């Protein structure tokens, strides 16, 4: 039976709003660190955390495929199990989903351990590349050396987060993120203000909070699933299943690495122009990313609900879900575009009162309006393709958008200065959304017609 528009919207919002809140809570940590360390004597502690947190954050974000891949496989298996149970008039089994979660956790633990061991080999090169001063470098190295021990916890939490989204327990994911962030903030105040641990205190606070987050996440897993207590461990160690998961996640890894390259390249080119342009672009990107965090709520809904429908082979429900997610995503993007059009200047002034930075940001602020509006397609189609397991298409789309669109556009538009850089990024966003949308329209036509699927 095809769901009504009202019931579909209700399901979408049940997933979207908790994910929006969890995404928006993440930048709060950076603000707290900045506020606490910014009041210490000298700028070296804040500089150390800025460099260390940037390196750790980018490295950990590279493994975000553990979250996306787990969501996709879990949602599809949930749909397949529900469909099979309906056929035999029985309750759906959680055994297959438990196996997916176990493999994701095992993979995350292994990768996290490797990263923790490898980081010391990279610290000197990273600090040299970041051009850390003699005062900042040892503090940043200390920060990174402490934070590296959280890699297994962070990666395993990615898998737990993906599992919670996949089984449509977004409030659990929200609680997980909020508990971790609140613990981090409380420990920040304790270690930095009361114990005087300075930048090392910020590192220890985050390390402890991330391991606490994993503990909370595993307790949630035990609550929602039979994992950790069912006796079918041998089947969970299937080499074929691990190989499938590795291949599935490989495409997401390359896609994420390319996205990180674009962000870092954009930042580096702004820095090459001037410090003022670098700071102005950072302000504008914060506004773009804030809207993306909110719009990602509908992407998460497309992953979970679309993945379930895809796994159950209920193509009409899948199409209805994607259309409804698109409706809300575009409405939200339009609202952001209107706000940024009307209030762009006041919003920019909230971030800085340095005159040259303000002038540069105010001059180029109009770029964030079309990027926010058209970026909604890219964010949503990421969610749709993750839910349907079309990770290869995401991989190839990102290659095309980066190598064929972004880099040539930047090269040709260099005479335009910072406007040329923003133009290249704007075209990159359009290319991401357009390629995945065109691909999905082909897949949709095949599914609704009952033909062979496109991979």
Short mmCIF file of C-alpha atoms in Angstrom, two decimals:
data_model
loop_
_atom_site.label_atom_id
_atom_site.label_comp_id
_atom_site.label_asym_id
_atom_site.label_seq_id
_atom_site.Cartn_x
_atom_site.Cartn_y
_atom_site.Cartn_z
CA UNK A 1 0.00 0.00 0.00
CA UNK A 2 1.35 3.42 -0.98
CA UNK A 3 1.63 5.74 2.05
CA UNK A 4 -0.30 9.01 2.11
CA UNK A 5 1.63 12.28 1.69
CA UNK A 6 0.85 13.19 5.31
CA UNK A 7 2.22 9.92 6.70
CA UNK A 8 5.35 10.20 4.54
CA UNK A 9 5.96 13.77 5.71
CA UNK A 10 5.50 12.67 9.31
CA UNK A 11 8.10 9.91 8.91
CA UNK A 12 10.52 12.31 7.24
CA UNK A 13 10.27 14.92 9.99
CA UNK A 14 10.55 12.25 12.69
CA UNK A 15 14.04 11.55 11.35
CA UNK A 16 14.98 15.01 10.04
CA UNK A 17 14.58 17.20 13.12
CA UNK A 18 16.69 15.12 15.54
CA UNK A 19 19.44 14.88 12.91
CA UNK A 20 19.30 18.64 12.32
CA UNK A 21 19.75 19.29 16.04
CA UNK A 22 22.61 16.82 16.35
CA UNK A 23 24.39 18.34 13.34
CA UNK A 24 23.94 21.90 14.59
CA UNK A 25 25.32 21.02 18.03
CA UNK A 26 28.72 20.06 16.62
CA UNK A 27 30.04 23.61 15.89
CA UNK A 28 29.26 24.53 19.51
CA UNK A 29 32.36 22.64 20.67
CA UNK A 30 34.64 24.82 18.59
CA UNK A 31 33.01 27.94 19.98
CA UNK A 32 33.55 26.75 23.58
CA UNK A 33 37.20 25.86 22.96
CA UNK A 34 37.74 29.26 21.33
CA UNK A 35 36.06 31.12 24.19
CA UNK A 36 38.01 29.31 26.93
CA UNK A 37 41.43 29.23 25.29
CA UNK A 38 41.06 32.71 23.83
CA UNK A 39 41.15 34.16 27.35
CA UNK A 40 44.44 32.48 28.29
CA UNK A 41 47.69 34.43 28.16
CA UNK A 42 49.00 34.47 24.61
CA UNK A 43 47.53 33.07 21.42
CA UNK A 44 49.68 29.93 21.30
CA UNK A 45 47.15 27.68 23.08
CA UNK A 46 44.28 28.67 20.80
CA UNK A 47 46.57 28.34 17.77
CA UNK A 48 47.65 24.87 18.87
CA UNK A 49 44.07 23.66 19.20
CA UNK A 50 43.12 25.28 15.89
CA UNK A 51 45.87 23.38 14.07
CA UNK A 52 45.45 20.13 16.00
CA UNK A 53 41.67 20.04 15.84
CA UNK A 54 41.72 20.88 12.13
CA UNK A 55 44.09 18.00 11.36
CA UNK A 56 42.26 15.48 13.56
CA UNK A 57 38.87 16.64 12.31
CA UNK A 58 39.79 16.28 8.65
CA UNK A 59 41.42 12.90 9.22
CA UNK A 60 38.43 11.56 11.15
CA UNK A 61 35.96 13.01 8.64
CA UNK A 62 37.76 11.00 5.94
CA UNK A 63 36.37 7.89 7.64
CA UNK A 64 32.80 9.18 7.67
CA UNK A 65 32.03 6.44 5.15
CA UNK A 66 31.72 4.12 8.15
CA UNK A 67 28.58 6.03 9.13
CA UNK A 68 27.15 6.31 5.62
CA UNK A 69 27.88 2.72 4.65
CA UNK A 70 26.38 1.32 7.85
CA UNK A 71 23.22 3.40 7.40
CA UNK A 72 22.78 2.20 3.82
CA UNK A 73 23.32 -1.50 4.49
CA UNK A 74 21.24 -1.43 7.68
CA UNK A 75 18.29 0.42 6.11
CA UNK A 76 18.23 -1.89 3.09
CA UNK A 77 18.45 -5.00 5.28
CA UNK A 78 15.65 -3.64 7.47
CA UNK A 79 13.47 -3.29 4.38
CA UNK A 80 14.39 -6.73 3.06
CA UNK A 81 13.71 -8.38 6.43
CA UNK A 82 10.36 -6.60 6.78
CA UNK A 83 9.33 -7.64 3.28
CA UNK A 84 10.31 -11.26 3.91
CA UNK A 85 8.50 -11.29 7.25
CA UNK A 86 5.37 -9.89 5.61
CA UNK A 87 5.50 -12.64 3.00
CA UNK A 88 5.62 -15.32 5.71
CA UNK A 89 3.38 -13.46 8.19
CA UNK A 90 6.08 -13.43 10.86
CA UNK A 91 8.01 -10.83 12.83
CA UNK A 92 11.16 -9.51 11.10
CA UNK A 93 14.45 -10.89 12.42
CA UNK A 94 17.27 -8.62 13.59
CA UNK A 95 19.99 -11.22 12.98
CA UNK A 96 21.07 -9.90 9.57
CA UNK A 97 21.18 -6.31 10.82
CA UNK A 98 23.17 -7.45 13.86
CA UNK A 99 25.71 -9.00 11.50
CA UNK A 100 26.05 -5.75 9.53
CA UNK A 101 26.60 -3.80 12.74
CA UNK A 102 29.17 -6.28 14.03
CA UNK A 103 31.18 -6.11 10.81
CA UNK A 104 31.00 -2.31 10.78
CA UNK A 105 32.22 -2.14 14.39
CA UNK A 106 35.02 -4.62 13.70
CA UNK A 107 36.12 -2.65 10.64
CA UNK A 108 35.95 0.62 12.57
CA UNK A 109 38.01 -0.79 15.45
CA UNK A 110 40.70 -2.07 13.09
CA UNK A 111 40.91 1.16 11.11
CA UNK A 112 40.88 3.24 14.29
CA UNK A 113 43.77 1.26 15.75
CA UNK A 114 45.78 1.68 12.54
CA UNK A 115 45.17 5.44 12.50
CA UNK A 116 46.15 5.78 16.17
CA UNK A 117 49.42 3.99 15.45
CA UNK A 118 50.14 5.93 12.24
CA UNK A 119 49.53 9.48 13.50
CA UNK A 120 52.94 9.89 15.26
CA UNK A 121 54.62 9.29 11.90
CA UNK A 122 52.70 12.21 10.38
CA UNK A 123 52.83 14.87 13.11
CA UNK A 124 56.07 16.58 12.05
CA UNK A 125 55.04 16.74 8.39
CA UNK A 126 51.59 18.08 9.28
CA UNK A 127 52.99 20.83 11.51
CA UNK A 128 55.47 21.83 8.80
CA UNK A 129 52.71 21.90 6.18
CA UNK A 130 50.50 23.98 8.47
CA UNK A 131 53.47 26.33 9.06
CA UNK A 132 53.07 26.20 12.84
CA UNK A 133 55.28 28.65 14.72
CA UNK A 134 57.99 27.55 17.16
CA UNK A 135 55.66 28.41 20.07
CA UNK A 136 52.60 26.66 18.68
CA UNK A 137 54.21 23.52 17.17
CA UNK A 138 55.00 21.60 20.41
CA UNK A 139 51.57 22.38 21.87
CA UNK A 140 49.84 21.29 18.66
CA UNK A 141 51.91 18.10 18.59
CA UNK A 142 50.87 17.37 22.18
CA UNK A 143 47.21 17.98 21.31
CA UNK A 144 47.35 15.65 18.30
CA UNK A 145 49.22 12.97 20.26
CA UNK A 146 46.48 12.93 22.91
CA UNK A 147 43.58 13.02 20.46
CA UNK A 148 44.89 10.13 18.34
CA UNK A 149 43.86 7.63 21.01
CA UNK A 150 40.21 8.45 20.35
CA UNK A 151 40.33 7.18 16.75
CA UNK A 152 38.90 3.71 17.55
CA UNK A 153 36.12 5.28 19.63
CA UNK A 154 35.22 7.86 16.98
CA UNK A 155 35.20 5.34 14.14
CA UNK A 156 33.11 2.83 16.10
CA UNK A 157 30.71 5.63 17.05
CA UNK A 158 30.36 6.40 13.33
CA UNK A 159 29.16 2.82 12.86
CA UNK A 160 26.76 3.05 15.82
CA UNK A 161 25.41 6.36 14.53
CA UNK A 162 24.85 4.83 11.09
CA UNK A 163 23.09 1.86 12.65
CA UNK A 164 20.74 4.11 14.66
CA UNK A 165 19.82 6.11 11.56
CA UNK A 166 19.38 2.92 9.54
CA UNK A 167 16.91 1.41 12.02
CA UNK A 168 15.14 4.79 12.21
CA UNK A 169 16.04 5.67 15.79
CA UNK A 170 17.16 9.27 15.18
CA UNK A 171 16.44 10.35 18.74
CA UNK A 172 18.97 7.80 19.91
CA UNK A 173 21.50 9.33 17.54
CA UNK A 174 20.62 12.79 18.87
CA UNK A 175 21.06 11.70 22.49
CA UNK A 176 24.41 10.12 21.59
CA UNK A 177 25.70 13.34 20.03
CA UNK A 178 24.32 15.62 22.75
CA UNK A 179 25.73 13.52 25.61
CA UNK A 180 29.15 13.49 23.95
CA UNK A 181 29.13 17.24 23.29
CA UNK A 182 27.83 18.21 26.74
CA UNK A 183 30.42 15.98 28.41
CA UNK A 184 33.09 17.59 26.24
CA UNK A 185 32.02 21.10 27.25
CA UNK A 186 31.88 20.26 30.98
CA UNK A 187 35.31 18.61 30.85
CA UNK A 188 36.65 21.57 28.84
CA UNK A 189 35.69 23.96 31.64
CA UNK A 190 37.06 21.65 34.32
CA UNK A 191 40.40 20.89 32.66
CA UNK A 192 41.12 24.31 31.14
CA UNK A 193 39.69 26.73 33.70
CA UNK A 194 39.95 24.87 37.01
CA UNK A 195 42.92 22.55 36.46
CA UNK A 196 44.86 24.88 34.17
CA UNK A 197 45.74 22.20 31.61
CA UNK A 198 45.52 24.73 28.76
CA UNK A 199 45.47 23.25 25.22
CA UNK A 200 46.23 19.75 26.54
CA UNK A 201 43.08 20.06 28.66
CA UNK A 202 41.00 20.61 25.53
CA UNK A 203 42.51 17.44 24.03
CA UNK A 204 41.87 15.33 27.13
CA UNK A 205 38.30 16.63 27.40
CA UNK A 206 37.52 15.58 23.84
CA UNK A 207 39.29 12.22 24.20
CA UNK A 208 37.30 11.27 27.30
CA UNK A 209 34.01 12.54 25.84
CA UNK A 210 34.51 10.51 22.65
CA UNK A 211 35.11 7.27 24.56
CA UNK A 212 32.11 8.08 26.76
CA UNK A 213 30.06 8.58 23.59
CA UNK A 214 31.06 5.14 22.34
CA UNK A 215 30.05 3.57 25.67
CA UNK A 216 26.64 5.25 25.48
CA UNK A 217 26.31 4.15 21.85
CA UNK A 218 27.06 0.51 22.66
CA UNK A 219 24.48 0.58 25.44
CA UNK A 220 21.94 1.83 22.89
CA UNK A 221 22.93 -0.99 20.53
CA UNK A 222 22.29 -3.52 23.28
CA UNK A 223 18.91 -1.91 23.93
CA UNK A 224 17.72 -1.80 20.32
CA UNK A 225 19.26 -4.98 18.98
CA UNK A 226 20.18 -8.54 19.75
CA UNK A 227 23.80 -7.67 19.00
CA UNK A 228 26.33 -8.43 21.73
CA UNK A 229 24.22 -11.29 23.01
CA UNK A 230 23.05 -13.50 20.13
CA UNK A 231 25.02 -16.65 19.55
CA UNK A 232 25.58 -16.60 15.81
CA UNK A 233 29.08 -15.07 15.93
CA UNK A 234 30.55 -17.46 13.37
CA UNK A 235 28.26 -16.25 10.59
CA UNK A 236 29.20 -12.66 11.37
CA UNK A 237 32.84 -13.35 10.43
CA UNK A 238 31.91 -14.13 6.81
CA UNK A 239 34.87 -13.09 4.64
CA UNK A 240 32.58 -12.60 1.65
CA UNK A 241 30.39 -10.21 3.65
CA UNK A 242 33.44 -8.28 4.88
CA UNK A 243 34.73 -8.05 1.30
CA UNK A 244 31.35 -6.71 0.14
CA UNK A 245 31.37 -4.09 2.90
CA UNK A 246 34.93 -3.05 2.04
CA UNK A 247 34.06 -2.64 -1.64
CA UNK A 248 30.90 -0.76 -0.75
CA UNK A 249 32.78 1.63 1.55
CA UNK A 250 35.73 2.08 -0.82
CA UNK A 251 33.64 4.26 -3.14
CA UNK A 252 32.45 6.36 -0.20
CA UNK A 253 36.03 6.79 1.01
CA UNK A 254 37.25 8.12 -2.35
CA UNK A 255 34.20 10.37 -2.62
CA UNK A 256 34.88 11.83 0.84
CA UNK A 257 38.60 12.33 0.14
CA UNK A 258 37.78 14.27 -3.03
CA UNK A 259 35.30 16.45 -1.14
CA UNK A 260 37.95 17.19 1.49
CA UNK A 261 40.41 18.05 -1.27
CA UNK A 262 38.02 20.64 -2.70
CA UNK A 263 37.47 22.26 0.71
CA UNK A 264 41.20 22.39 1.46
CA UNK A 265 42.04 23.63 -2.03
CA UNK A 266 39.42 26.36 -1.70
CA UNK A 267 40.91 27.43 1.65
CA UNK A 268 44.48 27.36 0.33
CA UNK A 269 43.62 29.50 -2.69
CA UNK A 270 41.91 32.06 -0.46
CA UNK A 271 44.96 32.11 1.79
CA UNK A 272 47.21 32.69 -1.22
CA UNK A 273 45.26 35.87 -2.03
CA UNK A 274 45.47 37.41 1.45
CA UNK A 275 44.74 36.78 5.11
CA UNK A 276 41.68 39.01 4.81
CA UNK A 277 40.26 36.95 1.94
CA UNK A 278 41.03 33.76 3.85
CA UNK A 279 39.11 35.01 6.89
CA UNK A 280 36.22 36.36 4.78
CA UNK A 281 35.85 33.06 2.93
CA UNK A 282 35.89 31.19 6.24
CA UNK A 283 32.96 33.31 7.47
CA UNK A 284 30.95 32.74 4.31
CA UNK A 285 31.68 29.01 4.33
CA UNK A 286 30.40 28.82 7.92
CA UNK A 287 27.06 30.17 6.72
CA UNK A 288 27.01 27.70 3.82
CA UNK A 289 27.87 24.81 6.14
CA UNK A 290 25.25 25.83 8.70
CA UNK A 291 22.53 25.61 6.06
CA UNK A 292 24.01 22.29 4.90
CA UNK A 293 23.78 20.91 8.45
CA UNK A 294 20.06 21.70 8.52
CA UNK A 295 19.38 20.41 5.01
CA UNK A 296 21.26 17.21 5.86
CA UNK A 297 18.32 16.32 8.09
CA UNK A 298 16.31 15.53 4.96
CA UNK A 299 19.29 13.69 3.50
CA UNK A 300 19.35 11.45 6.58
CA UNK A 301 15.62 10.83 6.13
CA UNK A 302 16.21 9.85 2.49
CA UNK A 303 18.96 7.45 3.59
CA UNK A 304 16.85 5.69 6.21
CA UNK A 305 13.40 5.67 4.61
CA UNK A 306 14.65 5.37 1.04
CA UNK A 307 17.05 2.60 2.00
CA UNK A 308 14.28 0.65 3.71
CA UNK A 309 11.99 0.96 0.67
CA UNK A 310 14.84 -0.01 -1.66
CA UNK A 311 15.68 -3.08 0.41
CA UNK A 312 12.01 -4.10 0.41
CA UNK A 313 11.83 -3.50 -3.37
CA UNK A 314 8.85 -1.21 -2.89
CA UNK A 315 9.65 1.16 -5.73
CA UNK A 316 6.53 3.31 -5.49
CA UNK A 317 7.14 3.97 -1.80
CA UNK A 318 10.76 4.78 -2.61
CA UNK A 319 9.68 7.29 -5.24
CA UNK A 320 7.13 8.87 -2.90
CA UNK A 321 9.77 9.18 -0.17
CA UNK A 322 12.34 10.80 -2.46
CA UNK A 323 9.79 13.28 -3.80
CA UNK A 324 8.67 14.25 -0.29
CA UNK A 325 12.27 14.67 0.92
CA UNK A 326 12.98 16.81 -2.14
CA UNK A 327 9.97 19.01 -1.40
CA UNK A 328 11.04 19.76 2.18
CA UNK A 329 14.70 20.12 1.27
CA UNK A 330 13.98 22.67 -1.45
CA UNK A 331 11.58 24.61 0.78
CA UNK A 332 14.20 24.78 3.53
CA UNK A 333 16.88 25.82 1.02
CA UNK A 334 14.60 28.55 -0.31
CA UNK A 335 14.05 29.81 3.24
CA UNK A 336 17.80 29.95 3.87
CA UNK A 337 18.37 31.71 0.55
CA UNK A 338 15.78 34.35 1.44
CA UNK A 339 17.29 34.87 4.89
CA UNK A 340 20.81 35.16 3.49
CA UNK A 341 19.58 37.59 0.83
CA UNK A 342 17.84 39.83 3.36
CA UNK A 343 20.14 39.46 6.36
CA UNK A 344 23.47 38.51 4.82
CA UNK A 345 25.24 41.69 5.91
CA UNK A 346 24.11 41.59 9.58
CA UNK A 347 25.00 37.89 9.79
CA UNK A 348 28.49 38.52 8.42
CA UNK A 349 29.03 41.29 10.99
CA UNK A 350 28.33 38.81 13.80
CA UNK A 351 31.51 36.93 12.90
CA UNK A 352 34.02 39.77 12.68
CA UNK A 353 34.54 43.46 13.28
CA UNK A 354 37.87 43.65 11.44
CA UNK A 355 37.24 46.17 8.68
CA UNK A 356 39.23 44.57 5.79
CA UNK A 357 37.71 41.16 6.54
CA UNK A 358 34.23 42.64 6.73
CA UNK A 359 34.64 44.44 3.42
CA UNK A 360 35.81 41.26 1.68
CA UNK A 361 33.00 39.15 3.17
CA UNK A 362 30.30 41.73 2.43
CA UNK A 363 31.51 42.06 -1.15
CA UNK A 364 31.28 38.33 -1.84
CA UNK A 365 28.36 37.39 0.43
CA UNK A 366 25.92 37.12 -2.48
CA UNK A 367 27.61 33.87 -3.56
CA UNK A 368 26.17 31.99 -0.59
CA UNK A 369 22.59 32.56 -1.78
CA UNK A 370 22.70 30.49 -5.01
CA UNK A 371 25.11 27.98 -3.44
CA UNK A 372 22.69 27.35 -0.58
CA UNK A 373 19.69 27.12 -2.91
CA UNK A 374 21.24 24.80 -5.49
CA UNK A 375 23.33 22.89 -2.97
CA UNK A 376 20.13 21.34 -1.62
CA UNK A 377 20.03 19.04 -4.65
CA UNK A 378 23.54 17.76 -4.00
CA UNK A 379 22.89 17.12 -0.30
CA UNK A 380 19.59 15.35 -0.95
CA UNK A 381 20.89 13.19 -3.78
CA UNK A 382 23.78 12.09 -1.58
CA UNK A 383 21.19 10.78 0.88
CA UNK A 384 19.10 9.12 -1.83
CA UNK A 385 22.11 7.36 -3.34
CA UNK A 386 23.43 6.29 0.08
CA UNK A 387 20.05 4.79 0.93
CA UNK A 388 19.92 2.90 -2.35
CA UNK A 389 23.54 1.81 -2.04
CA UNK A 390 24.64 3.62 -5.21
CA UNK A 391 28.07 4.45 -3.80
CA UNK A 392 29.88 3.93 -7.10
CA UNK A 393 27.78 6.65 -8.70
CA UNK A 394 28.65 9.00 -5.82
CA UNK A 395 32.33 8.22 -6.32
CA UNK A 396 32.26 8.89 -10.08
CA UNK A 397 30.09 11.99 -9.65
CA UNK A 398 32.64 13.48 -7.28
CA UNK A 399 35.51 12.73 -9.66
CA UNK A 400 33.64 14.47 -12.47
CA UNK A 401 32.66 17.44 -10.32
CA UNK A 402 36.22 17.88 -9.03
CA UNK A 403 38.43 17.06 -12.01
CA UNK A 404 36.22 18.12 -14.93
CA UNK A 405 34.33 21.04 -13.38
CA UNK A 406 35.93 22.54 -10.25
CA UNK A 407 39.63 22.56 -11.13
CA UNK A 408 39.24 23.73 -14.77
CA UNK A 409 36.73 26.38 -13.68
CA UNK A 410 39.13 27.66 -11.02
CA UNK A 411 42.00 27.76 -13.53
CA UNK A 412 40.01 29.65 -16.15
CA UNK A 413 38.46 32.04 -13.61
CA UNK A 414 41.71 33.03 -11.86
CA UNK A 415 41.65 36.54 -13.38
CA UNK A 416 38.43 37.14 -11.43
CA UNK A 417 40.23 36.73 -8.10
CA UNK A 418 38.08 35.57 -5.20
CA UNK A 419 34.94 35.77 -7.35
CA UNK A 420 36.56 33.24 -9.66
CA UNK A 421 37.22 30.93 -6.72
CA UNK A 422 33.60 31.16 -5.58
CA UNK A 423 32.40 30.65 -9.15
CA UNK A 424 34.40 27.41 -9.34
CA UNK A 425 32.90 26.22 -6.06
CA UNK A 426 29.41 27.18 -7.22
CA UNK A 427 29.83 25.15 -10.41
CA UNK A 428 31.21 22.26 -8.34
CA UNK A 429 28.04 22.24 -6.21
CA UNK A 430 25.85 22.33 -9.32
CA UNK A 431 27.81 19.48 -10.92
CA UNK A 432 27.47 17.30 -7.82
CA UNK A 433 23.72 17.73 -7.70
CA UNK A 434 23.12 17.54 -11.44
CA UNK A 435 25.15 14.37 -12.08
CA UNK A 436 23.54 12.46 -9.21
CA UNK A 437 20.06 13.74 -10.10
CA UNK A 438 20.41 12.66 -13.74
CA UNK A 439 21.76 9.30 -12.63
CA UNK A 440 18.90 8.81 -10.18
CA UNK A 441 16.27 9.70 -12.78
CA UNK A 442 17.61 6.86 -14.93
CA UNK A 443 17.54 4.46 -11.96
CA UNK A 444 14.02 5.60 -11.06
CA UNK A 445 12.75 5.01 -14.59
CA UNK A 446 14.24 1.50 -14.60
CA UNK A 447 12.79 0.61 -11.19
CA UNK A 448 9.29 1.89 -11.88
CA UNK A 449 9.29 0.16 -15.27
CA UNK A 450 10.41 -3.11 -13.68
CA UNK A 451 13.55 -3.31 -15.80
CA UNK A 452 17.12 -4.24 -14.92
CA UNK A 453 18.75 -1.96 -12.37
CA UNK A 454 21.59 0.42 -13.17
CA UNK A 455 24.62 -0.01 -10.92
#
